[in-house]
GROMACS .gro file of C-alpha atoms in nm:
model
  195
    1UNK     CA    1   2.584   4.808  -1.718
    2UNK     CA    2   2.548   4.740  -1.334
    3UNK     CA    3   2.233   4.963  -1.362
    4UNK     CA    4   2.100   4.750  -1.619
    5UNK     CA    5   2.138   4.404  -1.423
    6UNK     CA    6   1.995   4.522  -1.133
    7UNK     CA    7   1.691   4.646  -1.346
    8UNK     CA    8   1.690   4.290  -1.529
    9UNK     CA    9   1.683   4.139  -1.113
   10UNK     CA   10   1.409   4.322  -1.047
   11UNK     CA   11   1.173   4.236  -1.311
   12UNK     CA   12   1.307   3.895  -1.228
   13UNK     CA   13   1.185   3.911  -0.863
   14UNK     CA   14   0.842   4.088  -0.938
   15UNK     CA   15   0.792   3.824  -1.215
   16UNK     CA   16   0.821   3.539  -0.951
   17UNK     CA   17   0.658   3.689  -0.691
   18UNK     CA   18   0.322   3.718  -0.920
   19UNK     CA   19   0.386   3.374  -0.990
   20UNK     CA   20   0.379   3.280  -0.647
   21UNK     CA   21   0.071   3.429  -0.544
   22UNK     CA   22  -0.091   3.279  -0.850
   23UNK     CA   23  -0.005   2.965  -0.697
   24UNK     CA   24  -0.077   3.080  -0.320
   25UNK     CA   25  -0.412   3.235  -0.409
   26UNK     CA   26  -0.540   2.947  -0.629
   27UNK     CA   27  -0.712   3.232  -0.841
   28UNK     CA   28  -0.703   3.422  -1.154
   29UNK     CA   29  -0.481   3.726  -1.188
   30UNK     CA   30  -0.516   4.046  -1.405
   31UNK     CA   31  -0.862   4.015  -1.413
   32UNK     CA   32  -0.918   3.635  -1.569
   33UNK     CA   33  -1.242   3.519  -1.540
   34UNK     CA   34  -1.239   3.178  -1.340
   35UNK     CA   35  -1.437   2.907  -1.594
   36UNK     CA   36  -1.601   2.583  -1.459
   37UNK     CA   37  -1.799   2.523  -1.140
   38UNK     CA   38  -1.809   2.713  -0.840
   39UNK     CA   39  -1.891   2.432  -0.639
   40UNK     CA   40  -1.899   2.027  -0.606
   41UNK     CA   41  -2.096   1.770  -0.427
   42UNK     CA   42  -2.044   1.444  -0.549
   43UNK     CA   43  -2.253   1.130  -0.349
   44UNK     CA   44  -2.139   0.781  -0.461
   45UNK     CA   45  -2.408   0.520  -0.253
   46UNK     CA   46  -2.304   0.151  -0.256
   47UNK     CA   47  -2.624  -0.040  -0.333
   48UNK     CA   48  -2.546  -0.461  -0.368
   49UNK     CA   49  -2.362  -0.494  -0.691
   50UNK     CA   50  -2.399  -0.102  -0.806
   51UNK     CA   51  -2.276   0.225  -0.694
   52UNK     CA   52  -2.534   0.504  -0.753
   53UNK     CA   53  -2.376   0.801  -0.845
   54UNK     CA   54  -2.479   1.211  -0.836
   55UNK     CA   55  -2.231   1.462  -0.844
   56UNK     CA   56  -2.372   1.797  -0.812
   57UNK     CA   57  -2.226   2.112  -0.972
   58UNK     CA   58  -2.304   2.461  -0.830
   59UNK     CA   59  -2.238   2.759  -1.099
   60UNK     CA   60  -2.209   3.172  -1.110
   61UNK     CA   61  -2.520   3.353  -1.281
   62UNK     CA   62  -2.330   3.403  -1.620
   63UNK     CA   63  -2.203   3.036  -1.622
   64UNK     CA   64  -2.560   2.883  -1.551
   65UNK     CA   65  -2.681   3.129  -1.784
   66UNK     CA   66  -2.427   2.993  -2.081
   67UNK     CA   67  -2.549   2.634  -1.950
   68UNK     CA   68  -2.930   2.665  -1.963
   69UNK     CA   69  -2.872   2.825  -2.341
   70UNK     CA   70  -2.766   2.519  -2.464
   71UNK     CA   71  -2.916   2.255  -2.217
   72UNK     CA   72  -2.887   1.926  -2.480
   73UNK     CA   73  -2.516   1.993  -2.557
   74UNK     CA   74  -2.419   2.047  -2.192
   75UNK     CA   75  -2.550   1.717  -2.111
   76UNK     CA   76  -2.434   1.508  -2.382
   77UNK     CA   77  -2.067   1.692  -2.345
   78UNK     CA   78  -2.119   1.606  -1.939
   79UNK     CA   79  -2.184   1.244  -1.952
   80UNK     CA   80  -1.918   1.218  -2.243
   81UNK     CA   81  -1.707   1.370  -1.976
   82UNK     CA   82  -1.812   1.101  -1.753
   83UNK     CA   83  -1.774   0.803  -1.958
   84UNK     CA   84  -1.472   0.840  -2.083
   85UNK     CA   85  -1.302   0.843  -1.716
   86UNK     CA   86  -1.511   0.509  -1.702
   87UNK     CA   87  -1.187   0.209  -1.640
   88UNK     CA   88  -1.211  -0.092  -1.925
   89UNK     CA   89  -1.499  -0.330  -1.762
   90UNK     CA   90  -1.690  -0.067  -1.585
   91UNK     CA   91  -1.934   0.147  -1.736
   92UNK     CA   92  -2.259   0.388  -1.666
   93UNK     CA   93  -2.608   0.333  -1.730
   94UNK     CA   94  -2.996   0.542  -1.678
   95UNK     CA   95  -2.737   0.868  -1.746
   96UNK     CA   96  -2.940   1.182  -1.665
   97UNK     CA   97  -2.858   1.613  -1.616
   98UNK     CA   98  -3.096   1.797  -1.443
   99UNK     CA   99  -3.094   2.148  -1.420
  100UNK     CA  100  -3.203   2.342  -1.054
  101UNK     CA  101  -3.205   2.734  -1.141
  102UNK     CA  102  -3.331   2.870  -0.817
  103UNK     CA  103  -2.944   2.686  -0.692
  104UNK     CA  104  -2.813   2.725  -1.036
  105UNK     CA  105  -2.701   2.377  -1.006
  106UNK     CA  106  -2.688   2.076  -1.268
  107UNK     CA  107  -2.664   1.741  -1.095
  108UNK     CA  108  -2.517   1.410  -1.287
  109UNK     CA  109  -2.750   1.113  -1.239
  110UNK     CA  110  -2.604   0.747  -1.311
  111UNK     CA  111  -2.540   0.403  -1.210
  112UNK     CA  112  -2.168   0.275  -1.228
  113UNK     CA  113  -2.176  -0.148  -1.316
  114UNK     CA  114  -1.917  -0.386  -1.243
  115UNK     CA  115  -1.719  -0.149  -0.997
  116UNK     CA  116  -1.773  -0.390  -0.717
  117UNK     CA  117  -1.752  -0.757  -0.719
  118UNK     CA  118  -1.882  -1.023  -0.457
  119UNK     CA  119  -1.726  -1.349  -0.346
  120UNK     CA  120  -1.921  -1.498  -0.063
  121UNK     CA  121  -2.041  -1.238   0.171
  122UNK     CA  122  -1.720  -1.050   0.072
  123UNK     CA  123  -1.743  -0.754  -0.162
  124UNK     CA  124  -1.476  -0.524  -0.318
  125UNK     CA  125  -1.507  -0.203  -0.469
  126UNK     CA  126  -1.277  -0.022  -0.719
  127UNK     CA  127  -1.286   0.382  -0.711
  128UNK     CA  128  -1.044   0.448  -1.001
  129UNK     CA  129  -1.311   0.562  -1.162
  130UNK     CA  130  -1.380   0.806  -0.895
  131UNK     CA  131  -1.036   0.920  -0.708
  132UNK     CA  132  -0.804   0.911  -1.064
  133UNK     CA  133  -1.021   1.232  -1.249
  134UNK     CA  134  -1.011   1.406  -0.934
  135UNK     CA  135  -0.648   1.321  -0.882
  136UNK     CA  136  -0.729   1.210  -0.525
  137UNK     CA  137  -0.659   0.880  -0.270
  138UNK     CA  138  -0.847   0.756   0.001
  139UNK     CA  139  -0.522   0.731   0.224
  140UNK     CA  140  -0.272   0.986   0.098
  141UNK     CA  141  -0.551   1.248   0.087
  142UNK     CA  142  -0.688   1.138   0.437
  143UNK     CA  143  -1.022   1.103   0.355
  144UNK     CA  144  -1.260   1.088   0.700
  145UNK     CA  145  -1.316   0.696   0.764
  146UNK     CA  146  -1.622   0.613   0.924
  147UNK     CA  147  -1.872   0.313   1.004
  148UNK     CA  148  -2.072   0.410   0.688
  149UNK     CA  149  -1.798   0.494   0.455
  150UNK     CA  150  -1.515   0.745   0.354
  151UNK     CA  151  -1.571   1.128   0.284
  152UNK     CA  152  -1.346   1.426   0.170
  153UNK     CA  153  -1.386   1.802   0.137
  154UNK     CA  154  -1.116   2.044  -0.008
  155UNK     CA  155  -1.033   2.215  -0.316
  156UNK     CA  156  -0.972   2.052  -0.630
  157UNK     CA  157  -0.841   2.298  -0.859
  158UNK     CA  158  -0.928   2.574  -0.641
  159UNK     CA  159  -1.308   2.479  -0.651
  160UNK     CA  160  -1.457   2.376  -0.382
  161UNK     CA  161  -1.543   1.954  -0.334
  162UNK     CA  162  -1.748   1.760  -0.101
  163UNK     CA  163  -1.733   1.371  -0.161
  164UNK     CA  164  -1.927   1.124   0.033
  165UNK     CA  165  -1.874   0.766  -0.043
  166UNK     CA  166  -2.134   0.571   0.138
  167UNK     CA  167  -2.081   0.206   0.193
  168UNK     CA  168  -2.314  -0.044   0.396
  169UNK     CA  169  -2.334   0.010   0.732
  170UNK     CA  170  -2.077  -0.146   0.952
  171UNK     CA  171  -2.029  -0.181   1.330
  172UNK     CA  172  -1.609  -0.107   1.275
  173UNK     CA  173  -1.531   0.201   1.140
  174UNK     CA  174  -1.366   0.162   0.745
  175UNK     CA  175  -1.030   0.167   0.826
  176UNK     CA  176  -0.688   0.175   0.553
  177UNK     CA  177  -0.576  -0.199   0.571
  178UNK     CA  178  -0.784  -0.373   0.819
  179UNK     CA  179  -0.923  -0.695   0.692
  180UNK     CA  180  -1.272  -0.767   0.641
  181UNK     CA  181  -1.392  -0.399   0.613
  182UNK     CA  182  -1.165  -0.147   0.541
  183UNK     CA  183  -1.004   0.060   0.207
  184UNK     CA  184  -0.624   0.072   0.047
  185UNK     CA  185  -0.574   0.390  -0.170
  186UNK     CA  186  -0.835   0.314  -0.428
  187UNK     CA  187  -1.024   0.024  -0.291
  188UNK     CA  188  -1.287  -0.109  -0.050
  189UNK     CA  189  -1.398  -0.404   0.092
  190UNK     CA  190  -1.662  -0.509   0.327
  191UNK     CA  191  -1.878  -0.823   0.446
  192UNK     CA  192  -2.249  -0.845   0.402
  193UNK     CA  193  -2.458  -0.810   0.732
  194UNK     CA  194  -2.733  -0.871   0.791
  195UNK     CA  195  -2.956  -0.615   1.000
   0.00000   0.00000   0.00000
């Protein structure tokens, strides 16, 4: 009987400790194969009243291989994708894929509307859009502040995510909280100047 508990504690222990480097590794184990991209670069460039958006997707040989099969369904199913993370009010227009084999990359074309608003020479920009599909925050997930904007690299999902969010160019770097030009944890504001 005591044999058989301490048998039944350790295939307890070597059942957690796979668990835990599942979760320490951020990869697949017992030979899964990992399914999505490989990596992201996703550009998001203020322009007046519209942001312009590209997010770049890098992918293995067999993925891009799958993709370029079936070229019209991977781009209706990725702006679909797209659009539906798109917040009540704000949508996407001039939606376009294009496919880059020599990087076997597909990049996301579009222009988000009505995701910034103007009062004055104020404007404000919402990035709900952006930050909640990616399950990040400009302040909790310290994204870089700078003069021309905010930008981020990590893992999302264990796949590897550069974001640049470029705003107009300021002489104060875009700081959380500070009025006139700054950014709260979804947000950013800034005043029109002229150069």
């Amino acid at each position: 009987m005591r044999r058989q508990i301490i048998t039944n504690w350790k295939i307890i222990a070597i059942i957690l400790m796979i668990g835990i480097l599942a979760c320490v590794l951020d990869e697949p184990i017992f030979g899964e194969v990992a399914v999505g991209e490989n990596a992201i670069n996703i550009t998001v460039k203020a322009d007046d009243l519209v942001f312009h958006y590209q997010k770049e997707s890098f992918w293995n040989e067999d993925q891009f291989s799958k993709i370029i099969k079936d070229k019209d369904k991977f781009k209706r199913d990725q702006i679909e994708r797209f659009d539906e993370c798109m917040p009540k009010g704000i949508y996407a227009t001039n939606q376009k894929i294009e496919f880059n084999e020599s990087r076997r990359s597909t990049t996301l074309r579009c222009d988000v509307h009505k995701a910034i608003s103007k009062s004055g020479d104020r404007y404000t920009a919402e990035f709900e859009w952006l930050l909640d599909p990616l399950g990040l925050d400009f302040i909790d997930d310290n994204f870089i502040e700078s003069k021309r904007g905010l930008s981020w690299e990590g893992y999302i999902n264990g796949i590897l995510t550069d974001i640049m969010v470029e705003l107009p160019p300021q002489d104060i770097v875009y700081k959380a909280w500070q009025h006139l030009i700054g950014h709260c944890h979804k947000h950013a504001w800034w005043i029109e100047v002229s150069r």
